[in-house]
XYZ file of C-alpha atoms in Angstrom:
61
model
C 18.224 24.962 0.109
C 21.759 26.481 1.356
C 20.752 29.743 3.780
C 23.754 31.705 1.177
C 21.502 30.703 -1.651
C 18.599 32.326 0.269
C 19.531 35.240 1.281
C 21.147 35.739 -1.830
C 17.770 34.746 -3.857
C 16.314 37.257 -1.192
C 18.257 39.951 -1.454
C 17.536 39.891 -5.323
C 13.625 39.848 -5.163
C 13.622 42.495 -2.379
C 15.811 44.893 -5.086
C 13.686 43.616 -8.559
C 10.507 44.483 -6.003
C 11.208 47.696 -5.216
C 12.477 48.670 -8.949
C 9.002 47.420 -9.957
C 7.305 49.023 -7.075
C 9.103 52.829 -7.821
C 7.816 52.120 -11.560
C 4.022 51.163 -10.718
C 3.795 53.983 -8.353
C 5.396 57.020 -11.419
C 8.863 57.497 -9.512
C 11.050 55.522 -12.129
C 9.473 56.459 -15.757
C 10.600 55.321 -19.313
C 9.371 52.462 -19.272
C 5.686 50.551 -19.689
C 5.207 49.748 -16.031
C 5.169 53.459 -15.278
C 2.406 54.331 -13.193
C 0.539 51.030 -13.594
C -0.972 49.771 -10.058
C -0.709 46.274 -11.355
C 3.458 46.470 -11.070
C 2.925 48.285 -7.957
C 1.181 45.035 -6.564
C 3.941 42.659 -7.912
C 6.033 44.507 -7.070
C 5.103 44.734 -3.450
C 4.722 40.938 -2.967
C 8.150 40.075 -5.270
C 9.757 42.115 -2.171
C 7.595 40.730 0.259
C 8.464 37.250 -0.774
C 12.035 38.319 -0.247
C 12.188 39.515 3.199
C 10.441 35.996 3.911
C 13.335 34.137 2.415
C 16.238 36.446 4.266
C 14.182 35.659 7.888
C 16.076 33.418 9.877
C 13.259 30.623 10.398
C 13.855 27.839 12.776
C 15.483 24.325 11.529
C 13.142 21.507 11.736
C 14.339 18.745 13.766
């Protein structure tokens, strides 16, 4: 996979993960994820999952 599609794909998960993270925990309401601890979990690992993909990991040779 191309590192610009990466970070790219990173960058997006880290943003949709803490959107979904604000909503499980109350701070972003209108919406059915509000204050659920379930989205607060997805949300967590969708960003987590993220900042793996915009680490710089070593080529294999």
């Amino acid at each position: 996979m191309s590192r610009k599609l990466m970070v790219g794909l990173g960058v997006v998960l880290v943003l949709l993960g803490a959107v979904w993270t604000a909503q499980g925990l109350g701070y972003l309401k209108g919406s059915f994820m509000t204050g659920q601890q379930l989205w607060t979990t997805i949300g967590l690992l969708c960003a987590g999952a993220g900042v793996m993909l915009l680490i710089p990991w070593p080529k294999k040779r």
